[in-house]
């Protein structure tokens, strides 16, 4: 919107009576407009100083209370008041009143009857004032004035501008020499001035790297922590929140500023904000909670290390991790995240995530967490045990996710830590499937984990089982030794006399089946209302992690045929979600890829045959495609947590609203974002390719690689004819059996390929082997042709899109020209009406007096001729522009016709108002 557009909008709003819309009376709006004009006239043309000051005070009061007065002031008042500020600097009272009036003009006024789409006068006024670079420079110069209120109102005015148009004000202040320096000097002023300057800097430093550099260079870190200490640390008020918000703006995704903070004042002042006294840990006001959240956000930014793709990010992250660990920050984070149950849920979650980031891929910090104890004597326990208890017991999903994030970071690329945790997972006679979930403080980590896993059946608490399964999946991730160790754990059956001990893997699959059955029961009974479940996804993720690169785990799973049948049914179960069907298909695929068994009915050939018969290969592979589509939607819906600012905390009734808002995602359960992180998704995509390749390989060869030796066809020495014939017959029968099995599998594959449009390649699977090479070459040539055709199609699509974009641009230009033409016609009509009005007034005067009058008709004719000349000149310019645009449109139409596009459809709607110029000509 340019300057003329803003002026025209002001005029339209005044003519249409925006004040009447707000106050219910156009007469009221008109009177307030006249008051504004009268006050501005007294300020501009008044002689007596007291009268001008009184007019300024009355104008400020009116603008602060009336939206229509704000609109009227914006249309005519800015030049007058800015001139007062510029030319009358010695009159402090007038300058002070002018600044206060400008602040009132930029402050929104809430009205009960205003609609959401109504024009906001404060926003229009901010737009008008922020466009003038000289006005911003003038305001910054006022910061050097001695008067307290002049500096105070100037900062308020700049803050009002930056809240409406931050980018514009950031650019304006950057262009002014020492502009940021003047604002930084205000941090050393009186408390009220300092607080206003601090708030202004928080807005200016958001996503403005250049301003961030200048602010840091001016000593922002020392000033920020000095103010925080003066205000009382985390127990301080909103000023501490503003300081921490400014600090976060300076170091978020900015590695150089993080290094400067570390090397100048260090991390001691930051860590001191997180210190809590155990005796007073329950004193958590809402403001203290917000302050702690901001401080934890600062810690998280330091532990991330910098923006993604920065080559020095990892080195900076390791350096920050080490420096923070040396300041004993782990103790404070554990106190906030695990031990302080009085703390807000949001604080506990963010503290847990900071613990995970603190130890991620840092050997020293990993060892520190593994050996850390929490609690007070005599109730002391390992920190990991306490975090696991939080993960199991919490009723807040985000807290479960945060606690799980700690275990993920602890186990990632930490084989020693995984082995440490896995070594504690042992079967114990004291463990029972009928035990409760009330795990004690004295229990080892592995016993707690195993107790939760096996006590599910009695308690029907499949959610707790799935949470424990998520932890176990982190312990087993990419660690074959841990997988083998846990695989050897055997559990007593519910009725020991009925059979031998049961492997832990079988018990977990059994719980998966029970969870599915319970979900189906709840789906059939609407009276049972539970939220969307994530238990099956978590347990399936554990199975996928466990079976990967572990043939012994695959063999153990296939020891029980009913479990294979259950997985086949789960993949084809229409009541299951896409996630469950896709993950179950991955588990079946692992039973093919990592299957080293040679036993009939349990080898890879048998699994593929079962998939083909029970599900169908096309339907089976379709589950992979559906899963990948959901990966895409999940990645687009996942979002980073919004920074905590004064604006988004002012409306929170409680800080738990942050957690509730994060749980409301568009694509299903929030846990899905945590389950399908980038690492696991990449692993699944690689595994899918291996599964497809292995299945095709199985269908391309026989079950057993039989080598026919000429000696086998010869009669042995001393062998009688009957035995020789019997041996040959047995050999031939074996060959025929294997050939029939291969043909049946190939026939099934061919049938599936025909259903998906691959009939041309299906016949080749049943033809003799001599023609397979030739058909493979032909297939490869066709594939290359198809790829080239696809590339050409994409190129044509891009050209088409480009041409359509240009056509749209020209259409917009033509529409704008037509609108300009219409506005010109309206102006001409207005001039006609003005002439008629003047003529009527002249006639009335002529009737009342006998003195000679000028020739009104001659004056009107002269005015008409002048207006007509101006209109014709502008019309000629517009017609020339329209002619140029028409030639461009014709060229584009020709190009579109060559590409086979429907030009008429694209040009539909253009030129519907083409008759406007002719109508204007007729009127002239």
XYZ file of N, CA and C in Angstrom, residues 116-234:
357
model
N -14.485 -7.896 12.987
C -13.093 -8.310 12.840
C -12.439 -7.687 11.621
N -13.224 -7.449 10.590
C -12.670 -6.901 9.349
C -12.715 -5.383 9.290
N -13.110 -4.759 10.387
C -13.210 -3.301 10.388
C -11.812 -2.679 10.294
N -11.749 -1.521 9.681
C -10.480 -0.803 9.543
C -10.022 -0.337 10.921
N -8.759 -0.609 11.250
C -8.203 -0.205 12.529
C -7.452 1.120 12.355
N -7.978 2.205 12.895
C -7.296 3.499 12.720
C -5.867 3.488 13.266
N -5.633 2.800 14.386
C -4.290 2.771 14.964
C -3.291 2.130 14.006
N -3.724 1.075 13.312
C -2.832 0.421 12.347
C -2.545 1.332 11.153
N -3.591 2.027 10.669
C -3.387 2.961 9.558
C -2.451 4.103 9.956
N -2.630 4.601 11.171
C -1.764 5.684 11.629
C -0.317 5.218 11.767
N -0.137 3.979 12.264
C 1.218 3.433 12.372
C 1.847 3.274 11.003
N 1.039 2.833 10.042
C 1.553 2.686 8.669
C 1.997 4.034 8.110
N 1.187 5.036 8.348
C 1.512 6.373 7.840
C 2.798 6.911 8.462
N 2.919 6.805 9.785
C 4.072 7.382 10.472
C 5.355 6.598 10.206
N 5.259 5.254 10.104
C 6.463 4.440 9.937
C 7.059 4.561 8.541
N 6.293 5.048 7.578
C 6.810 5.190 6.218
C 7.749 6.400 6.092
N 7.675 7.308 7.014
C 8.505 8.500 6.941
C 9.799 8.256 7.708
N 10.893 8.029 6.971
C 12.184 7.771 7.620
C 12.635 8.964 8.449
N 12.325 10.177 7.991
C 12.727 11.370 8.728
C 12.038 11.448 10.083
N 10.803 10.969 10.155
C 10.090 11.007 11.431
C 10.737 10.068 12.442
N 11.221 8.896 11.990
C 11.888 7.972 12.907
C 13.183 8.593 13.417
N 13.935 9.233 12.525
C 15.169 9.909 12.935
C 14.874 11.031 13.926
N 13.782 11.759 13.692
C 13.395 12.843 14.595
C 13.066 12.294 15.986
N 12.345 11.156 16.028
C 11.977 10.576 17.315
C 13.207 10.081 18.071
N 14.142 9.451 17.367
C 15.352 8.975 18.042
C 16.166 10.129 18.619
N 16.135 11.262 17.950
C 16.886 12.422 18.462
C 16.319 12.921 19.783
N 15.025 12.628 20.024
C 14.402 13.082 21.276
C 14.906 12.303 22.486
N 15.551 11.149 22.259
C 16.032 10.354 23.382
C 17.167 11.055 24.127
N 17.761 12.052 23.523
C 18.831 12.797 24.185
C 18.301 13.990 24.984
N 16.991 14.210 24.967
C 16.405 15.323 25.716
C 16.475 15.047 27.222
N 16.487 16.131 28.009
C 16.589 15.991 29.458
C 15.258 15.638 30.105
N 14.166 16.029 29.479
C 12.855 15.817 30.092
C 12.522 14.327 30.141
N 12.121 13.865 31.317
C 11.803 12.453 31.518
C 10.641 12.009 30.638
N 9.565 12.787 30.612
C 8.372 12.372 29.878
C 8.588 12.400 28.371
N 9.445 13.265 27.887
C 9.750 13.269 26.455
C 10.408 11.952 26.061
N 11.394 11.512 26.848
C 12.043 10.231 26.549
C 11.070 9.070 26.721
N 10.232 9.142 27.747
C 9.284 8.050 28.030
C 8.273 7.896 26.902
N 7.642 9.012 26.503
C 6.646 8.934 25.435
C 7.297 8.583 24.088
N 8.534 8.993 23.878
C 9.221 8.636 22.632
C 9.422 7.121 22.539
N 9.847 6.517 23.628
C 10.024 5.060 23.628
C 8.681 4.346 23.454
N 7.637 4.854 24.088
C 6.312 4.249 23.913
C 5.858 4.346 22.456
N 6.145 5.483 21.828
C 5.753 5.677 20.437
C 6.504 4.722 19.519
N 7.798 4.554 19.731
C 8.582 3.618 18.919
C 8.120 2.181 19.139
N 7.755 1.849 20.362
C 7.251 0.498 20.649
C 5.929 0.246 19.939
N 5.042 1.260 19.944
C 3.774 1.117 19.229
C 4.008 0.907 17.736
N 4.986 1.599 17.168
C 5.285 1.439 15.742
C 5.831 0.050 15.443
N 6.727 -0.449 16.283
C 7.380 -1.729 15.994
C 6.423 -2.898 16.188
N 5.411 -2.739 17.025
C 4.432 -3.815 17.170
C 3.565 -3.972 15.932
N 3.357 -2.867 15.202
C 2.539 -2.940 13.990
C 3.366 -3.295 12.758
N 4.541 -2.693 12.615
C 5.365 -2.900 11.417
C 6.827 -3.112 11.831
N 7.144 -4.311 12.354
C 8.503 -4.534 12.885
C 9.593 -4.441 11.821
N 9.398 -5.051 10.669
C 10.438 -5.044 9.642
C 10.764 -3.631 9.187
N 9.726 -2.834 8.989
C 9.923 -1.475 8.500
C 10.697 -0.636 9.509
N 10.356 -0.773 10.790
C 11.052 0.022 11.793
C 12.477 -0.481 11.995
N 12.685 -1.801 11.900
C 14.042 -2.338 12.004
C 14.937 -1.746 10.915
N 14.435 -1.709 9.690
C 15.221 -1.153 8.587
C 15.462 0.342 8.779
N 14.455 1.054 9.270
C 14.599 2.505 9.452
C 15.650 2.818 10.511
N 15.615 2.101 11.625
C 16.568 2.379 12.703
C 17.978 1.976 12.294
N 18.105 0.895 11.532
C 19.429 0.492 11.053
C 20.042 1.549 10.135
N 19.203 2.256 9.393
C 19.704 3.264 8.454
C 20.104 4.566 9.134
N 19.780 4.713 10.415
C 20.081 5.949 11.144
C 21.381 5.751 11.923
N 22.371 6.611 11.758
C 23.635 6.465 12.487
C 23.414 6.474 14.003
N 24.018 5.510 14.673
C 23.950 5.363 16.117
C 22.517 5.227 16.634
N 21.620 4.720 15.770
C 20.233 4.560 16.204
C 20.100 3.526 17.311
N 20.719 2.349 17.125
C 20.645 1.298 18.139
C 21.417 1.723 19.387
N 22.517 2.432 19.193
C 23.325 2.875 20.335
C 22.519 3.773 21.272
N 21.720 4.653 20.714
C 20.887 5.529 21.543
C 19.896 4.724 22.375
N 19.327 3.675 21.758
C 18.387 2.836 22.503
C 19.101 2.069 23.606
N 20.307 1.576 23.332
C 21.053 0.847 24.356
C 21.411 1.755 25.522
N 21.663 3.029 25.246
C 21.968 3.972 26.325
C 20.784 4.115 27.279
N 19.578 3.912 26.779
C 18.401 4.041 27.620
C 18.332 2.952 28.695
N 19.060 1.832 28.504
C 19.067 0.783 29.517
C 19.755 1.236 30.807
N 20.515 2.298 30.728
C 21.196 2.835 31.909
C 20.433 4.016 32.497
N 19.258 4.291 31.981
C 18.453 5.425 32.453
C 17.641 5.010 33.681
N 16.721 5.882 34.075
C 15.847 5.578 35.204
C 15.032 4.322 34.921
N 14.493 3.724 35.980
C 13.889 2.388 35.877
C 12.759 2.343 34.858
N 11.876 3.316 34.878
C 10.737 3.300 33.956
C 11.218 3.418 32.515
N 12.177 4.324 32.272
C 12.738 4.472 30.931
C 13.437 3.176 30.510
N 14.206 2.624 31.441
C 14.921 1.377 31.152
C 13.974 0.252 30.742
N 12.882 0.114 31.452
C 11.925 -0.961 31.150
C 11.296 -0.777 29.773
N 10.962 0.472 29.422
C 10.392 0.728 28.101
C 11.418 0.443 27.002
N 12.663 0.838 27.222
C 13.712 0.575 26.233
C 13.952 -0.923 26.089
N 13.871 -1.643 27.193
C 14.063 -3.095 27.155
C 12.966 -3.767 26.331
N 11.734 -3.334 26.542
C 10.625 -3.892 25.770
C 10.780 -3.586 24.285
N 11.195 -2.365 23.968
C 11.395 -1.994 22.565
C 12.483 -2.850 21.923
N 13.568 -3.114 22.633
C 14.658 -3.917 22.079
C 14.245 -5.368 21.848
N 13.337 -5.892 22.676
C 12.879 -7.267 22.446
C 12.155 -7.386 21.110
N 11.425 -6.345 20.730
C 10.749 -6.365 19.424
C 11.754 -6.162 18.293
N 12.702 -5.273 18.488
C 13.634 -4.940 17.398
C 14.589 -6.083 17.076
N 14.922 -6.922 18.050
C 15.922 -7.970 17.840
C 15.341 -9.276 17.335
N 14.035 -9.340 17.142
C 13.441 -10.584 16.640
C 13.782 -10.767 15.164
N 14.500 -11.841 14.868
C 14.846 -12.216 13.493
C 15.517 -11.050 12.756
N 16.391 -10.335 13.462
C 17.121 -9.219 12.855
C 18.592 -9.376 13.231
N 19.334 -10.095 12.412
C 20.709 -10.464 12.752
C 21.605 -9.242 12.875
N 21.445 -8.259 11.989
C 22.293 -7.076 12.047
C 22.079 -6.302 13.346
N 20.823 -6.132 13.740
C 20.535 -5.434 14.992
C 21.070 -6.243 16.172
N 20.958 -7.560 16.105
C 21.481 -8.413 17.182
C 22.985 -8.192 17.364
N 23.728 -8.106 16.264
C 25.174 -7.896 16.354
C 25.499 -6.570 17.033
N 24.781 -5.518 16.647
C 25.048 -4.199 17.225
C 24.707 -4.193 18.712
N 23.581 -4.793 19.061
C 23.155 -4.818 20.463
C 24.178 -5.559 21.321
N 24.672 -6.691 20.829
C 25.684 -7.448 21.575
C 26.976 -6.649 21.677
N 27.352 -5.979 20.601
C 28.568 -5.164 20.605
C 28.477 -4.035 21.621
N 27.273 -3.546 21.878
C 27.067 -2.455 22.829
C 26.988 -2.951 24.270
N 27.328 -4.224 24.512
C 27.367 -4.742 25.883
C 26.032 -5.195 26.412
N 25.222 -5.789 25.549
C 23.869 -6.186 25.975
C 23.902 -7.269 27.045
N 24.828 -8.246 26.939
C 24.826 -9.360 27.881
C 25.054 -8.867 29.316
N 26.043 -7.991 29.511
C 26.315 -7.483 30.855
C 25.115 -6.724 31.399
N 24.490 -5.899 30.558
C 23.354 -5.102 31.021
C 22.154 -5.981 31.337
N 21.936 -7.005 30.522
C 20.774 -7.896 30.745
C 20.887 -8.596 32.090
N 22.028 -9.226 32.363
C 22.165 -9.982 33.610
C 22.274 -9.057 34.819
N 22.759 -7.836 34.611
C 22.760 -6.876 35.707
C 21.333 -6.510 36.105
N 20.459 -6.310 35.110
C 19.053 -5.995 35.402
C 18.362 -7.185 36.055
N 18.642 -8.400 35.557
C 18.010 -9.600 36.129
C 18.389 -9.753 37.595
N 19.659 -9.551 37.902
C 20.104 -9.660 39.292
C 19.450 -8.589 40.152
N 19.348 -7.383 39.625
C 18.730 -6.289 40.359
C 17.255 -6.544 40.628
N 16.573 -7.225 39.684
C 15.132 -7.477 39.811
C 14.809 -8.728 40.620
N 15.835 -9.496 41.012
C 15.562 -10.659 41.864
C 15.616 -11.998 41.180
N 16.214 -12.103 40.014
C 16.349 -13.392 39.336
C 15.015 -13.953 38.898
N 14.840 -15.260 39.053
C 13.601 -15.900 38.595
C 12.393 -15.452 39.399
